[in-house]
Coordinates of C-alpha atoms and ligand atoms in Angstrom, one line a residue:
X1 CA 87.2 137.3 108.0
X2 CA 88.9 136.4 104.9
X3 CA 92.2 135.6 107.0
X4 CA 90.4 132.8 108.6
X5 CA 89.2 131.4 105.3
X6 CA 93.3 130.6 104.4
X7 CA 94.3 127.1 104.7
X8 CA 95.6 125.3 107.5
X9 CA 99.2 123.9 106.3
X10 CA 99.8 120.4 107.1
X11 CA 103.6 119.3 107.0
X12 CA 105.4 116.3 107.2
X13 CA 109.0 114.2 106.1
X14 CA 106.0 112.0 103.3
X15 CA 102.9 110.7 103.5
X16 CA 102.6 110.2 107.0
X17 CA 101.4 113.3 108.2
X18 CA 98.1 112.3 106.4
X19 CA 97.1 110.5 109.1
X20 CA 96.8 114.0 111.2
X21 CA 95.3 115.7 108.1
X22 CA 92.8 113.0 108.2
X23 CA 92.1 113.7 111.8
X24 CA 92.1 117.7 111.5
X25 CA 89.5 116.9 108.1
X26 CA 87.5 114.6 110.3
X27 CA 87.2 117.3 113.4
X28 CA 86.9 120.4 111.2
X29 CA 85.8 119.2 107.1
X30 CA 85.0 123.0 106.9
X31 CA 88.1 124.0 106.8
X32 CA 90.7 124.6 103.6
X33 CA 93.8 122.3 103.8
X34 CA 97.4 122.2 102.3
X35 CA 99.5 119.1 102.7
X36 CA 102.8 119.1 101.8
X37 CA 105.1 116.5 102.1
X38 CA 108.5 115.7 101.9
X39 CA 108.7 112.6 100.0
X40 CA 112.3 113.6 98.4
X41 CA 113.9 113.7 101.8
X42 CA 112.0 111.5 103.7
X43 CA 112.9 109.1 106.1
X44 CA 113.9 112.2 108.7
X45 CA 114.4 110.1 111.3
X46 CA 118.2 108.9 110.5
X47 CA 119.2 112.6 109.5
X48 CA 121.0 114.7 111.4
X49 CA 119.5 117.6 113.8
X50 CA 120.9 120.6 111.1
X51 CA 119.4 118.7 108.7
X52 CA 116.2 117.9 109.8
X53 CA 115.8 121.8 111.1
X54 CA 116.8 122.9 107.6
X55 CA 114.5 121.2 105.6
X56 CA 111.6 121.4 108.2
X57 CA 112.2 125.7 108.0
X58 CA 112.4 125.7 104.6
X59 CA 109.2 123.6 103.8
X60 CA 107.7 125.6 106.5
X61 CA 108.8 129.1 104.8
X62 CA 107.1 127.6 102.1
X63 CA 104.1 126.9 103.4
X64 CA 103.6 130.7 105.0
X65 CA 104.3 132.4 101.7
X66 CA 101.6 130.3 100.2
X67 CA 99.0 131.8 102.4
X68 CA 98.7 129.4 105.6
X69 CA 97.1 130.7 108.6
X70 CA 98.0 128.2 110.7
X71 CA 101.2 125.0 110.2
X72 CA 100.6 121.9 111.7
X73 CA 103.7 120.0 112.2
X74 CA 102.6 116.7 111.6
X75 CA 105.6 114.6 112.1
X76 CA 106.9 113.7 115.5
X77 CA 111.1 113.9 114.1
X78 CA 110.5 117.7 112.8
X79 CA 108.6 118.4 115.8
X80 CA 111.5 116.9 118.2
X81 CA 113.8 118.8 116.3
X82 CA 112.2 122.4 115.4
X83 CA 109.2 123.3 117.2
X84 CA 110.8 125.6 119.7
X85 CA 112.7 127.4 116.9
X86 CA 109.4 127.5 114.4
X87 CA 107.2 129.2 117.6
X88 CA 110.3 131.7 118.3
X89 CA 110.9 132.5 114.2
X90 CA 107.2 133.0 113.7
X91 CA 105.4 133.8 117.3
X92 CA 102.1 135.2 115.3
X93 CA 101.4 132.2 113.7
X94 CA 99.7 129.0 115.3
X95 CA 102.2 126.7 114.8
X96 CA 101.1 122.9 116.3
X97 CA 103.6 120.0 116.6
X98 CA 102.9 116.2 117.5
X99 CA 103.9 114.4 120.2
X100 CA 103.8 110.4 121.3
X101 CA 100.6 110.1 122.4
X102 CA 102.4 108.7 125.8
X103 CA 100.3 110.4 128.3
X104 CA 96.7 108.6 127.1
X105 CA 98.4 105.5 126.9
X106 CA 99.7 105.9 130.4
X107 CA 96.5 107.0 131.8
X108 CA 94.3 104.4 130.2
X109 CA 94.7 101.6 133.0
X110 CA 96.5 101.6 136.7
X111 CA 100.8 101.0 135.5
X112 CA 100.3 99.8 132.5
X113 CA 102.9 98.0 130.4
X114 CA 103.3 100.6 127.2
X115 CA 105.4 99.8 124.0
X116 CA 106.7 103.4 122.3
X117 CA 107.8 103.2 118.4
X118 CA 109.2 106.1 116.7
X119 CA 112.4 107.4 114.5
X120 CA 115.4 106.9 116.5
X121 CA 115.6 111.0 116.6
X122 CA 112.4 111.2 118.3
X123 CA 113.3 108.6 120.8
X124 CA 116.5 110.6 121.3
X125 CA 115.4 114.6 121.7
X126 CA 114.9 116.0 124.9
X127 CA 111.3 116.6 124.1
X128 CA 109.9 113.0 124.1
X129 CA 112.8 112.5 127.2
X130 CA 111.0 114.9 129.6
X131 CA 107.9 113.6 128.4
X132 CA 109.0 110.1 129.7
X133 CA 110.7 111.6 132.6
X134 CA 106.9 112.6 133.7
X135 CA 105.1 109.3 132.7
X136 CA 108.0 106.8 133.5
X137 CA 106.9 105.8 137.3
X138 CA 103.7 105.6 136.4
X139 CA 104.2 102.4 133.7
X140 CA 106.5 100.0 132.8
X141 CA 107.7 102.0 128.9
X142 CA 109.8 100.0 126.4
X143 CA 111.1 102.6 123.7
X144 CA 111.3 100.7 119.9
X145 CA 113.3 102.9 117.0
X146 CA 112.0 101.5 113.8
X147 CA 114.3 102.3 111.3
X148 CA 113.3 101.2 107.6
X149 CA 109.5 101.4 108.6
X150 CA 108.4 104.1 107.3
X151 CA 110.0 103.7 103.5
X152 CA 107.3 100.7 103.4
X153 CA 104.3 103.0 104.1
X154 CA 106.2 105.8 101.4
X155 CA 106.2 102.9 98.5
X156 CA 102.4 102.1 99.8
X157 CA 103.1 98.8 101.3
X158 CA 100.4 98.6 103.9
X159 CA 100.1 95.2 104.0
X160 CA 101.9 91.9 102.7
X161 CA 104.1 89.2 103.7
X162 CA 107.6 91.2 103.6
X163 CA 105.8 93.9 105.7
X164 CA 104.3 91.2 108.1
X165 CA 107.7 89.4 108.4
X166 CA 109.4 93.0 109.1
X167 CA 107.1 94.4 112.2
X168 CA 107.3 90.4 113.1
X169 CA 111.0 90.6 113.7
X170 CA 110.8 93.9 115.2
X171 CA 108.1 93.3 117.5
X172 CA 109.2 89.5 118.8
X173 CA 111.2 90.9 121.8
X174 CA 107.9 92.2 123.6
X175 CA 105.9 89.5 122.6
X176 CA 106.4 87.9 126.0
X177 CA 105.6 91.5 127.9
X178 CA 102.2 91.3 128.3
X179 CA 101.8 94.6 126.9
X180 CA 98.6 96.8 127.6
X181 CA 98.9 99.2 124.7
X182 CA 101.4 100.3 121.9
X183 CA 102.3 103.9 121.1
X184 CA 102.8 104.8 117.5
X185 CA 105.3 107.9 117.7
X186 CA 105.0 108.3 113.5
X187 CA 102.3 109.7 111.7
X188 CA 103.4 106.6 109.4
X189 CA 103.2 104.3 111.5
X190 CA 98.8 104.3 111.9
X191 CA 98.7 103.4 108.1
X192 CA 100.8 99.4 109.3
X193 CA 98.3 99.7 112.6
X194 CA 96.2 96.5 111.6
X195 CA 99.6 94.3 111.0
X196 CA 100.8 95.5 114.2
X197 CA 97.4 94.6 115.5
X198 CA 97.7 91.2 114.2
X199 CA 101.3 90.9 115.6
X200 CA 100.6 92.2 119.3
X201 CA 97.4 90.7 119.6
X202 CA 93.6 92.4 119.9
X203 CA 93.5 92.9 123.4
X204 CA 96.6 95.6 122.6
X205 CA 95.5 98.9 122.8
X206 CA 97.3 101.4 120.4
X207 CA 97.4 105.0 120.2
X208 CA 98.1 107.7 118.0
X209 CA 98.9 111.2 118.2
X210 CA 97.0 112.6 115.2
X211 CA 93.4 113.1 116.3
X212 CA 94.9 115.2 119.7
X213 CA 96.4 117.0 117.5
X214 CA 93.5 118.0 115.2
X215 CA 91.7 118.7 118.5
X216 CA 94.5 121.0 119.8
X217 CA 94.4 122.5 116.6
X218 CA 90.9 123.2 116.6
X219 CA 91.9 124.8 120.4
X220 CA 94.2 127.6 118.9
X221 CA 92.7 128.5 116.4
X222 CA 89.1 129.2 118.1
X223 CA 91.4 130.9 120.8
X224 CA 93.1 133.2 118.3
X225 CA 89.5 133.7 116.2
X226 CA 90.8 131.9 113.4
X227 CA 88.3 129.1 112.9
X228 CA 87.1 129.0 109.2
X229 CA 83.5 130.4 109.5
X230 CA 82.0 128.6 106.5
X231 CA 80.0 125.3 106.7
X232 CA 80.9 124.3 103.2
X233 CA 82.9 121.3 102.9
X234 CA 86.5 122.5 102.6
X235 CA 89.2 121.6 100.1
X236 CA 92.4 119.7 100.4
X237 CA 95.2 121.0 98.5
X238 CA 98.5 117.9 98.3
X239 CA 101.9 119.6 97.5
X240 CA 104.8 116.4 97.5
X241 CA 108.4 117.2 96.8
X242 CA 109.1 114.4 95.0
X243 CA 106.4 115.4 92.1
X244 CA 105.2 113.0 90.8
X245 CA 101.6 111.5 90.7
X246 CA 101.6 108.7 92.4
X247 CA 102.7 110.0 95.7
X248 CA 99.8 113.1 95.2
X249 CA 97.4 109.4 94.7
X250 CA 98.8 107.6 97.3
X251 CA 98.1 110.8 100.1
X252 CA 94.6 110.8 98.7
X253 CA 94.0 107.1 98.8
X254 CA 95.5 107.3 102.4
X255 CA 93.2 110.5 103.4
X256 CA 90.2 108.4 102.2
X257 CA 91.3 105.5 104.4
X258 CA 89.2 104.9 107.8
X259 CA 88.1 108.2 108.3
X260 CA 86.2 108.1 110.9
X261 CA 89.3 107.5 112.8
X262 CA 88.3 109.2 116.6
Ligands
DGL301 N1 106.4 110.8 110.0 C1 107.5 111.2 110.8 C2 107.3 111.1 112.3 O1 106.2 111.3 112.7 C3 108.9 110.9 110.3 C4 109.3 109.7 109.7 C5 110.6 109.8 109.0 O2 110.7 110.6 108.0 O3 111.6 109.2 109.5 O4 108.2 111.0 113.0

């Protein structure tokens, strides 16, 4: 019983992973959460495989020795990059990874035109390629690498001119594609949703892949006994390698953001 009371570990390249943690908090506020983030080393998504694997391992080494029960890799890059190796280096643990939410997306309407933005490393690995492989007869998919996105949402720019005039460039190519809906494929990216909103249009449907993962988190963990069996409100623990307060303020500030998120 007191193994299940251990926090879940929530892991990510910054602050971006907060958007699953606010998910996971929103699905299950009972339980105990760590977040750690890599703020020192973030953006992932330019770095090299080795290097992405080698931090992600570390951070996740970390993690287990401070008593997680469970590690939620809440960044699409490290999940490209390590999941398979994580499940294989630790098979006891629960160890969840995030994926494009491509498959809702797909789904929502009959071959639907679907915009995909991520790190150019997600884009790449041959875990988001089979997922397209399955998906791309059923819609027409665009893929969009956004590099230099996700350092605006790591200095808490969430809004303003320079990051209106950045997605604006970015997005003009598929501005005449009628798009149905927009995939963000970085737990960044859902903190800039409401400029991309503005950009796209309303009518644009977006997804994101944090609140199926708090849901398939909830999954494994009831599966394996683990869920935390206390209905007091749990705590949230923020761990940031670069350590300094701000970044510990801007995770909370972005936790606290639309929370009731679905
Ligand atoms: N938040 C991350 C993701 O979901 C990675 C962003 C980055 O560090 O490049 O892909």
């Amino acid at each position: 019983m007191e193994d299940a009371r251990r926090p879940i570990a929530v892991f990510d390249s910054g602050v971006g992973g907060v958007s699953v943690l606010r998910a996971l908090v929103n699905l299950m506020p009972n339980e105990n959460y760590i977040y750690f983030g890599d703020s020192a080393n973030a953006p992932y998504g330019p770095k090299t495989l080795k290097e992405v694997r080698e931090l992600t391992e570390m951070h996740v080494t970390h993690l287990l020795e401070a008593g997680a029960k469970a590690v939620v890799v809440a960044c699409n890059t490290a999940t490209s990059a390590d999941i398979t190796i994580l499940r294989e280096r630790y098979p006891h643990i629960p160890m969840i990874g995030i994926e494009p939410a491509l498959k809702p997306a797909v789904l929502s309407k009959s071959n639907p035109r679907v915009l995909v933005m991520g790190t150019s490393m997600t884009i790449r690995q041959e875990k988001f390629q089979k997922l397209l492989k399955i998906y791309e007869k059923q819609a027409s998919i665009y893929l969009l690498p956004c590099p230099g996105l996700v350092e605006f949402i790591e200095r808490g720019e969430l809004t303003g001119k320079a990051l209106y005039e950045f997605l604006g460039d970015l997005l003009a190519p598929y501005a005449d594609h009628a798009l149905d809906s927009v995939v963000l494929g970085c737990t960044h990216y859902p903190f800039v949703a409401d400029t991309i909103r503005r950009i796209l249009g309303r009518e644009v449907a977006v997804f994101e892949g944090g609140p199926g993962t708090a849901r398939e988190t909830r999954r494994r963990l009831r599966q394996m006994g683990m869920l935390n069996p206390s209905e007091k409100e749990g705590v949230v623990r923020f761990e940031n390698s670069l350590n300094i307060p701000e970044k510990i303020r801007l995770c909370r500030m972005l936790l606290d953001s639309k929370k009731n998120v679905k």
